[in-house]
Short mmCIF file of C-alpha atoms in Angstrom, two decimals:
data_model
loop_
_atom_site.label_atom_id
_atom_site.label_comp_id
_atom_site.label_asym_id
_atom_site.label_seq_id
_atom_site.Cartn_x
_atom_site.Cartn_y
_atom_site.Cartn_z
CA UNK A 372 18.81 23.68 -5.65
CA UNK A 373 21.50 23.06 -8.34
CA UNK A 374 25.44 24.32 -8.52
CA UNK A 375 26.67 26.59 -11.42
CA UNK A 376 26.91 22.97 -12.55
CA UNK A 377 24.00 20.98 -12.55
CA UNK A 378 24.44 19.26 -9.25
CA UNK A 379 21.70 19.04 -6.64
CA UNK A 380 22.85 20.99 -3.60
CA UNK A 381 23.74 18.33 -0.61
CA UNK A 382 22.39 21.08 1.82
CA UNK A 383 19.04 23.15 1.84
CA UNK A 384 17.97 25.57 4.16
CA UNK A 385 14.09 26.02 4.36
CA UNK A 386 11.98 28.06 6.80
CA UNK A 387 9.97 26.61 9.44
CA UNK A 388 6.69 26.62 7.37
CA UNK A 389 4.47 23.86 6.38
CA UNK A 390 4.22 25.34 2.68
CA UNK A 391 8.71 24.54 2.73
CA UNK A 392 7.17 21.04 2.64
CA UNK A 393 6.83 20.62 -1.44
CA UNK A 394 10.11 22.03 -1.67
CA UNK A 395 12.13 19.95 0.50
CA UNK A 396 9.95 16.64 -1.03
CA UNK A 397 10.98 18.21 -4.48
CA UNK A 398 14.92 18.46 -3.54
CA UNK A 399 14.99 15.00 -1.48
CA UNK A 400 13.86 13.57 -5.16
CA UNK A 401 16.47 15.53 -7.45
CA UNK A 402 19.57 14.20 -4.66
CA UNK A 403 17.76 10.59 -5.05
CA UNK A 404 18.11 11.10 -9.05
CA UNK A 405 20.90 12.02 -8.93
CA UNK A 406 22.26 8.79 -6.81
CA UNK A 407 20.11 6.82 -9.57
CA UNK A 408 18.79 5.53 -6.19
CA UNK A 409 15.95 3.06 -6.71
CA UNK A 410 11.91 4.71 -6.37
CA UNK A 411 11.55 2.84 -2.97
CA UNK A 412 14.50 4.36 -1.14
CA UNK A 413 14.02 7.77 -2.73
CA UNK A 414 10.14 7.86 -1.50
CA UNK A 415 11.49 6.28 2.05
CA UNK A 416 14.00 9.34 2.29
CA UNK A 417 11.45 11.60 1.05
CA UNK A 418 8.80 10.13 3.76
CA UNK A 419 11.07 10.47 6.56
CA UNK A 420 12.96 13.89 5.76
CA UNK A 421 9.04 15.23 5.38
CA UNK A 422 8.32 13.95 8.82
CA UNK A 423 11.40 15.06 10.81
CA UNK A 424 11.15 18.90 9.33
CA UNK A 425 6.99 18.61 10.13
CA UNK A 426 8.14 17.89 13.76
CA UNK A 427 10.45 20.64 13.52
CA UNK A 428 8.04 23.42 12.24
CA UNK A 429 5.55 22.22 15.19
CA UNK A 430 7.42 21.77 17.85
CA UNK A 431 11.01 23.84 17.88
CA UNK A 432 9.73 27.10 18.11
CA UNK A 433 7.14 28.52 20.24
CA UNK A 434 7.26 32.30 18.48
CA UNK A 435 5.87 33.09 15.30
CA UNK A 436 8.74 34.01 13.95
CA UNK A 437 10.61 32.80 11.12
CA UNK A 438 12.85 30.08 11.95
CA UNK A 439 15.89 28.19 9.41
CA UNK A 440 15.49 24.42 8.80
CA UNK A 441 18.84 23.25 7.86
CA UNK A 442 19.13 19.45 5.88
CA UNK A 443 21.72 18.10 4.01
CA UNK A 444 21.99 14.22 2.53
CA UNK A 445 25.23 12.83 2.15
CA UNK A 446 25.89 9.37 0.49
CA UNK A 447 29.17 7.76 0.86
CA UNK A 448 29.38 3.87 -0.67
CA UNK A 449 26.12 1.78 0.85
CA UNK A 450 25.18 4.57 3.77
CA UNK A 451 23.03 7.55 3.04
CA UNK A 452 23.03 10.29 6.00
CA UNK A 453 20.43 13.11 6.28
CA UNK A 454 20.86 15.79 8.90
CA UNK A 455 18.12 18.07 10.32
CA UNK A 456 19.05 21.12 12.24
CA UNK A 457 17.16 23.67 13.76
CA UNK A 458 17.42 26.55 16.51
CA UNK A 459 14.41 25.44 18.38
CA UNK A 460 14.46 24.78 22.07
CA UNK A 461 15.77 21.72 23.33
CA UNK A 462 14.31 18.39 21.74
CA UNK A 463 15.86 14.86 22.18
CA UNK A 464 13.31 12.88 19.66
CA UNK A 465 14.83 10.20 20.50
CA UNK A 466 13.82 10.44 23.85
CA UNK A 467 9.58 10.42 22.62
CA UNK A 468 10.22 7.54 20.29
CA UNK A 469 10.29 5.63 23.80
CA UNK A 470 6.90 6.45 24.21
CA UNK A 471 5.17 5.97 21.29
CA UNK A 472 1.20 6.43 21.35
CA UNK A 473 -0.93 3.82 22.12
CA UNK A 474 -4.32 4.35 20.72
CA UNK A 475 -7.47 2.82 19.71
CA UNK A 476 -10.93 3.66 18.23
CA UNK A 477 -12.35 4.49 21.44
CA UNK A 478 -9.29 6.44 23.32
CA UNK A 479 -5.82 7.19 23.32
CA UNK A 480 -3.57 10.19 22.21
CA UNK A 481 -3.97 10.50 18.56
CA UNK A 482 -0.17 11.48 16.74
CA UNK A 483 2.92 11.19 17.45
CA UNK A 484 3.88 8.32 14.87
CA UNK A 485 6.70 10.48 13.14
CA UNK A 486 9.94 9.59 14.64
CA UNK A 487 8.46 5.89 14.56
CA UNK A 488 8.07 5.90 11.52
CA UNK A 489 11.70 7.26 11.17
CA UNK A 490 13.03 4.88 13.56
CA UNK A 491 11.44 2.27 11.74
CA UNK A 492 13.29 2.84 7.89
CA UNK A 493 16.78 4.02 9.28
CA UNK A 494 19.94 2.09 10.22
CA UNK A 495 20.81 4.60 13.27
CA UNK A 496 19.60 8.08 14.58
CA UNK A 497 21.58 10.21 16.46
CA UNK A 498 20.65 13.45 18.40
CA UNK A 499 23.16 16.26 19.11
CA UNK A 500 22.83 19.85 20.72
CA UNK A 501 25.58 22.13 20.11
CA UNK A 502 25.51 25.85 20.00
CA UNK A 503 22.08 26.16 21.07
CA UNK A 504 20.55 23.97 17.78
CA UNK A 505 19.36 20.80 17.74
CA UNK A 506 20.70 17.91 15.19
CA UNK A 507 19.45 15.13 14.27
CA UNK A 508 21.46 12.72 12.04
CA UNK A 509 19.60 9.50 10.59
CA UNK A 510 21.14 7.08 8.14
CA UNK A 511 19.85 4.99 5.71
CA UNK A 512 21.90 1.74 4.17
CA UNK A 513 20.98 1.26 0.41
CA UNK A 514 20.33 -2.29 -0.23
CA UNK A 515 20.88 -2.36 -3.95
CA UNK A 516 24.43 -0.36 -3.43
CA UNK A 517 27.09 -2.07 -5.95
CA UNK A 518 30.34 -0.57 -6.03
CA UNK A 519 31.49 0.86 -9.49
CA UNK B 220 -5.28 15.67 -3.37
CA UNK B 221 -8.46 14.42 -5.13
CA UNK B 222 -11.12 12.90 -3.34
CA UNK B 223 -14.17 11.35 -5.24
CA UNK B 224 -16.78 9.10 -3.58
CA UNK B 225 -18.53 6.22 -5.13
CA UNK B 226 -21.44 4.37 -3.76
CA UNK B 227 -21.57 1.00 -3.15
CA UNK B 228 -24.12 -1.43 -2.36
CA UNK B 229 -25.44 -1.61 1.46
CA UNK B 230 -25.18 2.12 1.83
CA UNK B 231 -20.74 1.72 1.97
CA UNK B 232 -19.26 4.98 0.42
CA UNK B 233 -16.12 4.26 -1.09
CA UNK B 234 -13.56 7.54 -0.57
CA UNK B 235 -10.79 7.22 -3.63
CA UNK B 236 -8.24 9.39 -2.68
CA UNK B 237 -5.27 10.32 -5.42
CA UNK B 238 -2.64 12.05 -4.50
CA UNK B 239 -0.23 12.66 -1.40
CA UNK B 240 -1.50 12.91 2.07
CA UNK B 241 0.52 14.90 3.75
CA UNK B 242 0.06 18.02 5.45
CA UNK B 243 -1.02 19.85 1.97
CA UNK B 244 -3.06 17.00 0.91
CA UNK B 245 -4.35 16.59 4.04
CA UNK B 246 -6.17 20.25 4.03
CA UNK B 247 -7.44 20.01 0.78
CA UNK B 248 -10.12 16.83 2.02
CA UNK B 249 -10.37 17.40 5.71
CA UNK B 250 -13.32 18.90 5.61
CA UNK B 251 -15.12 16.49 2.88
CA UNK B 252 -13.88 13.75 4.45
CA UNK B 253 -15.00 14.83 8.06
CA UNK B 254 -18.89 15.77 6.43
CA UNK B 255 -18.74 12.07 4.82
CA UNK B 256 -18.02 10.65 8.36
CA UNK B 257 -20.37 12.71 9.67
CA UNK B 258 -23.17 11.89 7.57
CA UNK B 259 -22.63 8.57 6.40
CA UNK B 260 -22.36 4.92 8.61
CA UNK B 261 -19.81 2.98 6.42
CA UNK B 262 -16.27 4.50 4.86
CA UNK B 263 -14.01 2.27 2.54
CA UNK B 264 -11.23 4.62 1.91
CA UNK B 265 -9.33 3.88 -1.69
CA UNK B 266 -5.43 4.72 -1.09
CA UNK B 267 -4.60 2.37 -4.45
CA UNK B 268 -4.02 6.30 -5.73
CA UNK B 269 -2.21 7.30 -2.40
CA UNK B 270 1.48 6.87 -2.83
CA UNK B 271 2.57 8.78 0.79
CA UNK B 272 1.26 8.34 3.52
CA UNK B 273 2.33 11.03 6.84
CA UNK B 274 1.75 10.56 10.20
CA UNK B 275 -0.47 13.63 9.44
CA UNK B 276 -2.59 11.64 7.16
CA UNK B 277 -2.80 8.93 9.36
CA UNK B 278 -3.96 11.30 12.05
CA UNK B 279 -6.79 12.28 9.53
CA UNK B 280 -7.88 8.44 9.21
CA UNK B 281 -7.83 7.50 12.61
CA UNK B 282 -10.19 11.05 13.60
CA UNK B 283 -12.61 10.33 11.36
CA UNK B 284 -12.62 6.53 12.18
CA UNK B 285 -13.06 7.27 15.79
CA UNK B 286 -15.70 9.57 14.80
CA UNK B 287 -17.27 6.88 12.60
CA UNK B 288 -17.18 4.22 15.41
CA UNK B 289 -18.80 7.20 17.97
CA UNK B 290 -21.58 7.12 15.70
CA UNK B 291 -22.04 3.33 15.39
CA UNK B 292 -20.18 3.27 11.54
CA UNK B 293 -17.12 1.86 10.49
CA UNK B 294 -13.80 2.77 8.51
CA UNK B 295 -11.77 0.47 6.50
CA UNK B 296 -8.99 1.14 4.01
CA UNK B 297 -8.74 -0.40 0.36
CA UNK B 298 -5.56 -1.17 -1.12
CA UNK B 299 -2.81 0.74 0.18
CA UNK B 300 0.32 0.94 -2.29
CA UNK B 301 3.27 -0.89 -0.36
CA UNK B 302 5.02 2.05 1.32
CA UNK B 303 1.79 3.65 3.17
CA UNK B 304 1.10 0.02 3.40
CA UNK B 305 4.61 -0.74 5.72
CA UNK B 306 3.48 2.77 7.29
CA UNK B 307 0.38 1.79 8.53
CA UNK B 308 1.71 -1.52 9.82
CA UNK B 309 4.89 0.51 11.73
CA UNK B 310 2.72 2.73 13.37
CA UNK B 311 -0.47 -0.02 14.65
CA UNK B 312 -2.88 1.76 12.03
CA UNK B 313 -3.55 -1.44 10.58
CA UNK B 314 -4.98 -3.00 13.56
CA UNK B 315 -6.96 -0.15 14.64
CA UNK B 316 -8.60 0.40 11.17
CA UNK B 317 -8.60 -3.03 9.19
CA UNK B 318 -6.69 -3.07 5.57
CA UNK B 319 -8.15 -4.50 2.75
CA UNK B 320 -6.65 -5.84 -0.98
CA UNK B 321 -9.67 -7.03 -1.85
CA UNK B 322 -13.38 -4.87 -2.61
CA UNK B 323 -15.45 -7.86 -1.67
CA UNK B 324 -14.17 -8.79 1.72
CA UNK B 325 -13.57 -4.89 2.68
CA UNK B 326 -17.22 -4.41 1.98
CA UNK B 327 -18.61 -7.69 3.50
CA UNK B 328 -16.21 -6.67 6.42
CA UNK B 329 -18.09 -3.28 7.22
CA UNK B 330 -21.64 -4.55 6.78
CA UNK B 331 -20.48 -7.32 9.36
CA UNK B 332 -22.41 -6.99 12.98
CA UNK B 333 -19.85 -5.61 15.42
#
């Protein structure tokens, strides 16, 4: 996940397996070190990136074949953008978060608290489909940022 | 993820949980957890150790709590860290299955008559 020197790669590609998970939680962490970004935004990031890609290994796909997740984080002065892409079928998410479970001990659908839980940490989410993948771009303001 | 039990007076087990509970963390104690629920009337689960909390965890929680309340038992959760904290809040967990910072009250709270 590093250049020829030392940088953490902006982009990673994983397949659409829940075992990628550690991996992507792993590279999320080096980009945050890298930033110097503080513990709380770096486990926010690593929170939300975890649940977009789950949602995209469950529900993009309905082969069993092997599938490319495509993310990338980008930070540019107080705004930090991630970017999920995938070749699953069409998905708006941001058409569920509308419709958000409602659920109790007794009855109710249980799941489906992902992109709410996205929706909740980011400053925007945006949903594109171009050339037969979907994208999802979230950012993310940093709180602490301080120019140099 | 670790899961160790400890019991506490008035027949309350008290789950500690260490480690991530995701989707990983989340197979490792499915099936303890679910045999606890199954077995046992009153479920403080520790998450002071817990420092991420997925929606797939949270799915975990709120089986076995349903399952718990089936039965006539109760789930509460001890001292989440702050971010699986905010999570639970964002997503109506905390309502559902009550949050607790403090051992006393979490345990008085699950002996208490429904």
């Amino acid at each position: 996940m590093r250049d020829p020197l030392g940088a953490v790669q902006p982009s990673l590609i994983v397949r659409n397996q829940l075992s990628e998970l550690s991996r992507v939680s792993d590279w999320v962490y080096e980009w945050a070190r890298q930033y110097r970004l503080p513990d709380a935004l770096a486990q926010i990031l690593d929170l939300c990136t975890a649940e977009l890609v789950t949602n995209s290994i469950s529900y993009a796909c309905d082969d069993d074949a092997v599938h490319p997740i495509s993310l990338s984080l980008r930070m540019h002065e107080d705004l930090i953008t991630l970017e999920v892409e995938d070749e699953g079928k069409p998905f708006d998410p941001l058409e569920n978060i509308a419709h958000a479970p409602r659920t109790n001990l007794e009855e109710g659908r249980i799941g489906g608290w992902g992109l709410g839980i996205v929706r909740h940490f980011a400053e925007e989410l945006c949903y594109r489909r171009a050339d037969a993948r979907n994208r999802l771009t979230i950012i993310f303001r940093h709180p602490g940022w301080m120019p140099d | 993820m670790d899961l160790e039990v400890q019991q506490l007076e008035g027949g309350i087990e008290r789950v500690k949980l260490a480690g991530r509970l995701d989707s990983a963390g989340v197979q490792e104690i499915d099936h303890r957890l679910s045999a606890l629920t199954a077995a046992r009337s009153f479920i403080l689960v520790d998450l002071s150790q817990v420092p991420f909390l997925a929606s797939v965890g949270i799915r975990t929680l709120l089986t076995n709590a349903r399952v718990l309340r089936q039965r006539g038992g109760k789930m509460a959760l001890l001292n989440p860290q702050s971010l699986v904290e905010e999570v639970l809040k964002v997503t109506g967990i905390e309502s559902i299955i009550p949050v607790f910072h403090d051992l006393e009250a979490a345990s008085a709270a699950l002996k208490a008559p429904a």
